[in-house]
Short mmCIF file of C-alpha atoms and ligand atoms in Angstrom, two decimals:
data_model
loop_
_atom_site.label_atom_id
_atom_site.label_comp_id
_atom_site.label_asym_id
_atom_site.label_seq_id
_atom_site.Cartn_x
_atom_site.Cartn_y
_atom_site.Cartn_z
CA MET V 269 29.80 47.76 -7.60
CA ILE V 270 26.69 47.11 -5.52
CA ARG V 271 26.02 43.39 -5.26
CA GLN V 272 22.47 42.04 -5.42
CA VAL V 273 21.19 40.64 -2.13
CA SER V 274 20.60 37.29 -3.81
CA ASP V 275 24.32 37.05 -4.71
CA ILE V 276 25.22 37.64 -1.10
CA ASP V 277 22.66 35.02 -0.02
CA ALA V 278 24.02 32.42 -2.43
CA GLU V 279 27.61 33.09 -1.40
CA ALA V 280 26.68 32.87 2.28
CA CYS V 281 24.80 29.61 1.80
CA ASP V 282 27.81 28.11 0.01
CA ALA V 283 30.00 29.15 2.93
CA PHE V 284 27.56 27.61 5.43
CA ARG V 285 27.47 24.35 3.40
CA GLN V 286 31.26 24.17 3.66
CA ILE V 287 30.99 24.46 7.44
CA VAL V 288 27.96 22.31 8.38
CA GLY V 289 27.35 20.18 5.28
CA THR V 290 24.72 20.58 2.55
CA ALA V 291 22.00 18.67 4.42
CA HIS V 292 22.08 21.19 7.26
CA VAL V 293 21.63 24.39 5.26
CA LEU V 294 17.91 24.73 4.54
CA VAL V 295 17.05 27.30 1.88
CA ASP V 296 13.79 26.11 0.29
CA ASP V 297 10.69 28.01 1.40
CA ASP V 298 8.88 24.93 2.66
CA LEU V 299 11.92 23.69 4.63
CA ARG V 300 12.46 27.09 6.28
CA ALA V 301 8.79 27.76 6.98
CA GLY V 302 8.52 25.98 10.35
CA TYR V 303 11.56 27.87 11.66
CA GLU V 304 10.20 31.26 10.58
CA ILE V 305 7.04 31.28 12.69
CA ASP V 306 6.89 30.78 16.45
CA TRP V 307 4.79 28.43 18.61
CA THR V 308 2.02 31.00 19.12
CA GLY V 309 1.74 31.76 15.40
CA ARG V 310 1.86 35.46 16.28
CA TYR V 311 5.50 36.17 15.36
CA SER V 312 7.18 35.48 12.04
CA GLY V 313 9.87 36.73 9.67
CA LEU V 314 11.93 35.42 6.77
CA CYS V 315 15.54 34.26 6.91
CA LEU V 316 17.97 33.54 4.10
CA ALA V 317 18.66 30.04 5.46
CA VAL V 318 18.32 27.74 8.44
CA VAL V 319 21.78 26.51 9.45
CA ARG V 320 22.19 23.52 11.78
CA PRO V 321 25.70 23.08 13.20
CA ASP V 322 26.47 19.85 15.08
CA SER V 323 29.42 21.02 17.19
CA ALA V 324 30.80 24.10 18.91
CA ASP V 325 33.47 24.37 16.19
CA ALA V 326 30.85 24.34 13.43
CA ALA V 327 28.71 26.87 15.32
CA SER V 328 31.81 29.03 15.70
CA GLY V 329 32.45 28.86 11.94
CA VAL V 330 28.88 29.94 11.16
CA VAL V 331 28.91 32.76 13.71
CA SER V 332 32.32 34.03 12.50
CA TYR V 333 31.10 34.12 8.89
CA CYS V 334 27.94 36.03 9.88
CA ASN V 335 29.96 38.48 11.97
CA ALA V 336 32.34 39.20 9.08
CA ASN V 337 29.51 39.61 6.56
CA GLY V 338 26.86 41.58 8.47
CA ILE V 339 24.35 38.73 8.72
CA ASP V 340 22.09 38.63 11.80
CA ILE V 341 21.69 35.37 13.73
CA VAL V 342 18.55 34.17 15.49
CA THR V 343 19.40 31.15 17.61
CA GLN V 344 16.52 28.71 17.82
CA GLY V 345 16.01 25.68 20.05
CA GLY V 346 12.54 24.20 20.33
CA ASN V 347 10.84 27.45 19.22
CA THR V 348 8.47 27.32 22.22
CA GLY V 349 9.57 30.63 23.75
CA LEU V 350 6.15 32.34 23.32
CA VAL V 351 7.53 35.89 22.94
CA GLY V 352 8.82 35.89 19.35
CA ALA V 353 12.54 35.90 20.22
CA SER V 354 13.24 32.58 18.49
CA VAL V 355 12.21 33.64 14.97
CA PRO V 356 13.56 36.30 12.57
CA ARG V 357 12.03 39.75 12.74
CA SER V 358 9.79 40.82 9.87
CA ALA V 359 11.49 42.65 6.99
CA ASP V 360 9.87 46.01 7.89
CA THR V 361 11.48 45.99 11.36
CA ASN V 362 14.80 44.48 10.23
CA PRO V 363 15.95 44.86 6.62
CA ARG V 364 19.32 43.14 7.30
CA PRO V 365 19.78 39.55 6.12
CA SER V 366 19.46 36.95 8.87
CA ILE V 367 19.81 33.22 9.42
CA VAL V 368 18.18 30.93 11.93
CA LEU V 369 20.92 28.99 13.70
CA ALA V 370 18.98 25.89 14.77
CA THR V 371 20.49 23.81 17.58
CA SER V 372 18.69 20.57 16.71
CA GLN V 373 21.95 18.79 15.74
CA LEU V 374 23.65 19.68 19.04
CA LYS V 375 22.11 16.61 20.63
CA PHE V 376 24.99 14.99 22.49
CA LEU V 377 24.10 13.48 25.88
CA GLY V 378 27.02 12.40 28.08
CA ASP V 379 27.17 9.65 30.67
CA VAL V 380 25.24 10.41 33.84
CA ASP V 381 27.64 10.95 36.74
CA THR V 382 25.64 9.72 39.72
CA SER V 383 28.46 10.64 42.12
CA ALA V 384 28.70 14.29 41.09
CA MET V 385 24.97 14.23 40.17
CA GLN V 386 25.74 15.95 36.87
CA VAL V 387 25.46 15.31 33.14
CA THR V 388 26.68 17.12 30.02
CA ALA V 389 24.08 17.82 27.33
CA GLY V 390 24.14 19.50 23.94
CA ALA V 391 22.10 22.68 23.62
CA GLY V 392 19.62 20.98 21.29
CA VAL V 393 18.70 18.15 23.68
CA THR V 394 15.07 18.48 24.72
CA ILE V 395 13.99 18.80 28.35
CA ALA V 396 12.15 15.47 27.93
CA ALA V 397 15.26 13.70 26.57
CA TRP V 398 17.38 15.10 29.43
CA ARG V 399 14.81 13.77 31.91
CA SER V 400 14.54 10.30 30.29
CA HIS V 401 18.33 10.03 30.16
CA ALA V 402 18.59 10.91 33.86
CA ARG V 403 15.79 8.54 34.84
CA MET V 404 17.43 5.65 32.97
CA ALA V 405 20.32 6.12 35.40
CA GLY V 406 17.98 6.22 38.43
CA VAL V 407 18.11 9.97 39.02
CA ASP V 408 15.99 12.92 37.90
CA THR V 409 16.11 16.46 36.50
CA PRO V 410 15.32 19.54 38.58
CA VAL V 411 13.49 21.47 35.83
CA ASP V 412 10.35 20.36 34.03
CA PHE V 413 7.55 22.13 32.20
CA ALA V 414 4.79 21.41 29.72
CA ALA V 415 6.82 22.24 26.60
CA ARG V 416 9.32 19.49 27.57
CA ASP V 417 9.02 17.53 24.29
CA SER V 418 10.23 20.48 22.17
CA ALA V 419 11.95 22.98 24.48
CA THR V 420 15.72 22.52 24.62
CA ILE V 421 18.52 22.84 27.15
CA GLY V 422 19.92 25.86 25.26
CA GLY V 423 16.52 27.55 25.14
CA ALA V 424 15.83 26.82 28.80
CA ILE V 425 19.19 28.37 29.78
CA ALA V 426 18.71 31.36 27.48
CA THR V 427 15.25 32.06 28.93
CA ASN V 428 16.14 30.99 32.49
CA ALA V 429 13.10 28.72 32.32
CA GLY V 430 11.20 27.82 35.46
CA GLY V 431 8.48 25.21 35.53
CA SER V 432 6.70 23.36 38.26
CA ARG V 433 9.74 22.39 40.40
CA VAL V 434 11.09 25.95 40.80
CA LEU V 435 9.92 26.03 44.40
CA ARG V 436 12.18 23.13 45.35
CA PHE V 437 15.15 23.38 42.97
CA GLY V 438 15.14 26.87 41.44
CA THR V 439 15.13 27.96 37.80
CA MET V 440 17.42 26.75 35.02
CA ARG V 441 20.09 29.27 36.09
CA GLN V 442 20.61 27.29 39.32
CA GLN V 443 21.13 24.02 37.40
CA VAL V 444 24.00 25.09 35.13
CA VAL V 445 27.39 24.16 36.60
CA GLY V 446 29.28 24.49 33.33
CA ILE V 447 28.65 25.92 29.89
CA GLU V 448 30.19 26.06 26.43
CA ALA V 449 29.15 28.90 24.14
CA VAL V 450 30.16 30.81 21.01
CA LEU V 451 30.48 34.59 21.24
CA ALA V 452 29.53 36.93 18.38
CA ASN V 453 33.13 36.96 17.05
CA GLY V 454 33.21 33.15 16.92
CA GLN V 455 35.28 32.66 20.09
CA ILE V 456 34.35 29.53 22.06
CA VAL V 457 34.16 30.28 25.79
CA GLY V 458 33.27 28.50 29.02
CA SER V 459 34.05 25.19 30.67
CA LEU V 460 32.21 21.90 31.12
CA SER V 461 34.30 20.80 34.11
CA GLY V 462 31.32 20.98 36.47
CA LEU V 463 33.25 22.58 39.31
CA PRO V 464 30.68 24.21 41.61
CA LYS V 465 33.15 26.97 42.46
CA GLU V 466 34.73 27.90 39.14
CA SER V 467 36.85 30.98 39.81
CA VAL V 468 38.80 31.30 36.55
CA GLY V 469 37.61 34.35 34.62
CA LEU V 470 33.97 35.21 34.04
CA HIS V 471 31.38 32.79 35.40
CA TRP V 472 29.78 32.11 32.00
CA PRO V 473 26.74 30.20 33.34
CA SER V 474 25.76 33.31 35.32
CA VAL V 475 26.40 35.60 32.36
CA LEU V 476 24.46 33.55 29.82
CA ALA V 477 21.49 32.24 31.82
CA GLY V 478 18.57 34.47 30.90
CA SER V 479 20.46 36.29 28.12
CA GLU V 480 17.84 35.26 25.50
CA GLY V 481 20.45 34.54 22.82
CA SER V 482 21.67 38.15 22.84
CA LEU V 483 25.24 37.43 24.03
CA ALA V 484 26.22 34.01 22.67
CA VAL V 485 25.07 30.73 21.19
CA VAL V 486 25.07 28.11 23.95
CA THR V 487 26.34 24.83 22.47
CA SER V 488 26.53 22.55 25.57
CA ALA V 489 25.99 22.65 29.30
CA ARG V 490 26.99 20.69 32.38
CA LEU V 491 23.78 20.31 34.38
CA LYS V 492 22.82 19.33 37.90
CA LEU V 493 20.70 16.27 38.60
CA VAL V 494 18.52 15.49 41.61
CA PRO V 495 17.36 12.26 43.29
CA PHE V 496 14.47 10.39 41.74
CA PHE V 497 11.70 10.17 44.32
CA ASP V 498 9.77 6.91 44.50
CA TYR V 499 6.61 8.40 45.99
CA THR V 500 4.64 11.36 44.69
CA ILE V 501 1.27 12.70 45.75
CA THR V 502 -0.62 15.33 43.76
CA ALA V 503 -3.37 17.55 45.13
CA LEU V 504 -5.60 20.00 43.30
CA LEU V 505 -6.92 22.35 45.97
CA THR V 506 -9.67 24.91 45.55
CA ILE V 507 -8.98 27.98 47.67
CA ARG V 508 -11.46 30.60 48.87
CA THR V 509 -9.29 33.66 48.15
CA LEU V 510 -5.87 34.54 46.77
CA ASP V 511 -4.76 35.65 50.26
CA HIS V 512 -5.66 32.21 51.60
CA ALA V 513 -3.64 30.61 48.78
CA ILE V 514 -0.56 32.64 49.74
CA ASP V 515 -0.96 31.68 53.44
CA ILE V 516 -1.48 28.00 52.61
CA LEU V 517 1.57 27.89 50.40
CA GLY V 518 3.66 29.50 53.13
CA ARG V 519 2.48 26.85 55.61
CA LEU V 520 3.25 24.03 53.19
CA ARG V 521 6.73 25.42 52.51
CA ARG V 522 7.46 25.54 56.24
CA ASP V 523 5.84 22.27 57.32
CA VAL V 524 6.08 19.85 54.37
CA SER V 525 9.71 19.22 53.43
CA SER V 526 8.69 17.02 50.47
CA LEU V 527 6.88 19.92 48.73
CA ASP V 528 8.08 19.55 45.13
CA ALA V 529 5.88 21.73 42.93
CA ALA V 530 3.18 24.34 43.31
CA GLU V 531 1.20 26.14 40.65
CA LEU V 532 -1.39 28.83 41.27
CA VAL V 533 -4.21 28.81 38.72
CA GLN V 534 -6.82 31.52 38.23
CA THR V 535 -10.44 30.39 37.92
CA ALA V 536 -10.59 31.88 34.41
CA ALA V 537 -7.54 29.83 33.37
CA MET V 538 -9.10 26.66 34.78
CA GLU V 539 -12.34 27.34 32.90
CA LEU V 540 -10.38 27.90 29.69
CA VAL V 541 -8.34 24.70 29.95
CA ALA V 542 -11.38 22.64 31.00
CA ALA V 543 -13.28 23.85 27.92
CA HIS V 544 -10.23 23.17 25.74
CA LEU V 545 -9.93 19.61 27.09
CA ASP V 546 -13.71 19.14 27.07
CA LEU V 547 -13.46 17.94 30.69
CA SER V 548 -14.76 19.19 34.02
CA PRO V 549 -12.17 19.91 36.70
CA PRO V 550 -12.57 17.34 39.49
CA VAL V 551 -13.12 20.15 42.00
CA GLU V 552 -14.48 23.64 41.41
CA ALA V 553 -13.24 26.81 43.09
CA PRO V 554 -15.85 29.00 44.82
CA SER V 555 -16.61 32.40 43.35
CA GLY V 556 -13.64 34.75 43.96
CA GLY V 557 -11.38 31.79 44.63
CA CYS V 558 -8.52 30.10 42.82
CA TYR V 559 -6.74 26.75 42.48
CA LEU V 560 -3.44 25.42 43.82
CA MET V 561 -1.85 22.35 42.22
CA ILE V 562 0.58 20.76 44.68
CA ASP V 563 3.07 17.90 44.24
CA CYS V 564 4.94 16.35 47.16
CA ALA V 565 7.67 13.81 46.42
CA ASP V 566 10.01 11.83 48.64
CA GLN V 567 11.79 8.49 49.18
CA THR V 568 9.00 7.52 51.61
CA ASP V 569 5.29 8.19 51.17
CA PRO V 570 4.72 11.95 51.79
CA SER V 571 0.90 11.59 51.87
CA SER V 572 0.36 11.84 55.62
CA ALA V 573 2.53 14.98 55.93
CA LEU V 574 0.62 16.71 53.12
CA LEU V 575 -2.82 15.60 54.30
CA GLU V 576 -2.09 16.66 57.87
CA ALA V 577 -0.86 20.06 56.69
CA ILE V 578 -3.87 20.76 54.48
CA SER V 579 -6.33 19.65 57.14
CA ASN V 580 -4.84 22.19 59.56
CA VAL V 581 -5.16 25.31 57.40
CA SER V 582 -8.17 27.47 56.67
CA GLY V 583 -9.28 28.59 53.24
CA ILE V 584 -9.38 25.25 51.40
CA ALA V 585 -12.85 24.72 49.92
CA ASP V 586 -12.29 21.31 48.33
CA ALA V 587 -9.49 18.98 47.25
CA ALA V 588 -8.78 16.17 44.79
CA VAL V 589 -5.81 14.12 45.96
CA THR V 590 -4.12 11.09 44.39
CA THR V 591 -0.93 9.02 44.37
CA ASP V 592 -2.00 6.93 41.37
CA ALA V 593 0.12 7.79 38.29
CA PRO V 594 -2.68 7.89 35.64
CA ARG V 595 -4.87 9.94 37.99
CA ARG V 596 -1.98 12.30 38.68
CA ASP V 597 -1.55 12.79 34.92
CA HIS V 598 -5.28 13.50 34.68
CA LEU V 599 -5.02 16.20 37.36
CA LEU V 600 -1.77 17.67 36.06
CA GLN V 601 -3.13 18.25 32.55
CA PHE V 602 -5.32 21.00 34.04
CA CYS V 603 -2.05 22.90 34.62
CA ASP V 604 0.16 21.53 31.86
CA ARG V 605 -2.20 22.41 29.05
CA ILE V 606 -3.19 25.95 30.04
CA THR V 607 -0.65 27.58 27.68
CA GLU V 608 -1.98 25.44 24.84
CA ALA V 609 -5.57 26.38 25.77
CA MET V 610 -4.66 30.08 25.88
CA SER V 611 -3.01 29.85 22.48
CA ALA V 612 -6.04 28.10 20.99
CA ALA V 613 -8.52 30.54 22.56
CA THR V 614 -10.00 33.14 20.28
CA THR V 615 -10.84 35.52 23.12
CA THR V 616 -9.16 38.91 23.11
CA GLY V 617 -8.25 41.12 26.07
CA LYS V 618 -6.21 40.28 29.16
CA PRO V 619 -5.32 36.57 29.15
CA PRO V 620 -5.85 34.50 32.31
CA PHE V 621 -2.76 33.07 33.92
CA LYS V 622 -1.21 30.30 35.92
CA LEU V 623 2.00 30.77 37.81
CA ASP V 624 4.83 28.38 38.69
CA VAL V 625 5.34 29.41 42.30
C1 LIG O 163 3.04 24.75 26.47
C2 LIG O 163 4.16 25.61 26.98
C3 LIG O 163 4.43 25.63 28.34
C4 LIG O 163 5.48 26.41 28.83
N1 LIG O 163 5.72 26.39 30.18
C5 LIG O 163 6.75 27.10 30.66
C6 LIG O 163 7.02 27.09 32.06
O1 LIG O 163 6.32 26.46 32.84
N2 LIG O 163 8.08 27.81 32.52
C7 LIG O 163 8.87 28.54 31.66
O2 LIG O 163 9.83 29.17 32.12
N3 LIG O 163 8.62 28.57 30.33
C8 LIG O 163 7.59 27.88 29.81
N4 LIG O 163 7.32 27.93 28.47
C9 LIG O 163 8.14 28.77 27.60
C10 LIG O 163 9.28 28.02 26.87
O3 LIG O 163 9.01 26.67 26.73
C11 LIG O 163 10.60 28.20 27.58
O4 LIG O 163 10.96 29.56 27.54
C12 LIG O 163 11.75 27.37 26.97
O5 LIG O 163 12.85 27.49 27.82
C13 LIG O 163 12.16 27.79 25.57
O6 LIG O 163 13.05 26.81 25.07
P1 LIG O 163 13.21 26.59 23.49
O7 LIG O 163 14.26 25.58 23.26
O8 LIG O 163 11.90 26.33 22.87
O9 LIG O 163 13.77 28.02 23.07
P2 LIG O 163 13.35 28.90 21.81
O10 LIG O 163 11.91 29.25 21.88
O11 LIG O 163 13.83 28.27 20.57
O12 LIG O 163 14.21 30.21 22.10
C14 LIG O 163 13.90 31.04 23.19
C15 LIG O 163 15.00 32.10 23.33
O13 LIG O 163 16.23 31.46 23.66
C16 LIG O 163 17.22 31.70 22.65
N5 LIG O 163 17.98 30.45 22.48
C17 LIG O 163 17.49 29.22 22.19
N6 LIG O 163 18.49 28.32 22.17
C18 LIG O 163 19.62 29.00 22.44
C19 LIG O 163 20.99 28.64 22.54
N7 LIG O 163 21.40 27.37 22.35
N8 LIG O 163 21.90 29.61 22.82
C20 LIG O 163 21.52 30.89 23.02
N9 LIG O 163 20.24 31.30 22.93
C21 LIG O 163 19.30 30.36 22.64
C22 LIG O 163 16.44 32.12 21.41
O14 LIG O 163 17.22 32.93 20.54
C23 LIG O 163 15.28 32.88 22.05
O15 LIG O 163 15.71 34.18 22.41
C24 LIG O 163 6.27 27.18 27.95
C25 LIG O 163 5.99 27.15 26.58
C26 LIG O 163 4.95 26.38 26.10
C27 LIG O 163 4.71 26.36 24.62
#
């Protein structure tokens, strides 16, 4: 006898309720809606339920059930991924039933180990919560980007996220010293020991970083921490040409050891974000030029090293420089909010860009 899809759905939802509890199986249209469309609003698809496990064991139970019953899983963290991979596919491209496995309940944050400079975090912890937790202990996180309030540890690992500090500390892949994840058959793999040289079996952090949810559901990770720097200086430079920008960045990388972040911004992107914010950029790039946003951070004031370096290079047309925190925030929003401005823009054609260098 052929069963109706709705019977299968109801049976599956009952099974999920047994595993994660009734409150964490969302089936009503209005409760599922936010999980079925991505941050850009361009990608959407329906799921039979949103299921929110709060442990690796519960995630394993959900994944095992789906595996045995032919139900697709879309793992979702903060849903900020921009490319549609965090939401179900539309019914015309995927007729199979699917669930969204949301990681929002995997929000455990362990004690900060300031000797090993590591912390264990659940996959659903946001980048902002990871950073606040580290800063409360007097240290800092090596990865940061504008979607920090929603984007999660699991999502950042799955996408190998970058952000403004890539230049100094690398992408998310370089920060994962241990991982716990659930494979498609429900097996829990990995280790959270935090050993830098883990030589037992597959190195799961390497396998799973950048895997976009295609190989496993990440449930927790052991992550590196970095020193918190007391002094930061931010400079928004206008550069005459892209070639000059590349030369200048090379010089800064060689000569300024406190260089912490660098973002290259096209003039078109700056115009877009300025219009979106209804603000003028404090400095304006000459025609054919571009912008470089630079952060230097250290335990002693890095200002003189940065100022000396930028006064000795050619190609800089103008600069706005500050060490004052509110003024830094003012400058940084011209980078941080470009993605938001692009999303809000109604223009069609090739979008402008900014690049974490
Ligand atoms: C304003 C804005 C600025 C951004 N800036 C940057 C930036 O500077 N640098 C950058 O790299 N990205 C940036 N992004 C993109 C995005 O924030 C990152 O890709 C982020 O890492 C996604 O995390 P998320 O939790 O939102 O993941 P989601 O969007 O929920 O998911 C992204 C992918 O990861 C998978 N996934 C999520 N959680 C897990 C898990 N626990 N286990 C396995 N797979 C999982 C999903 O299935 C999906 O394939 C930006 C986005 C926005 C909206």
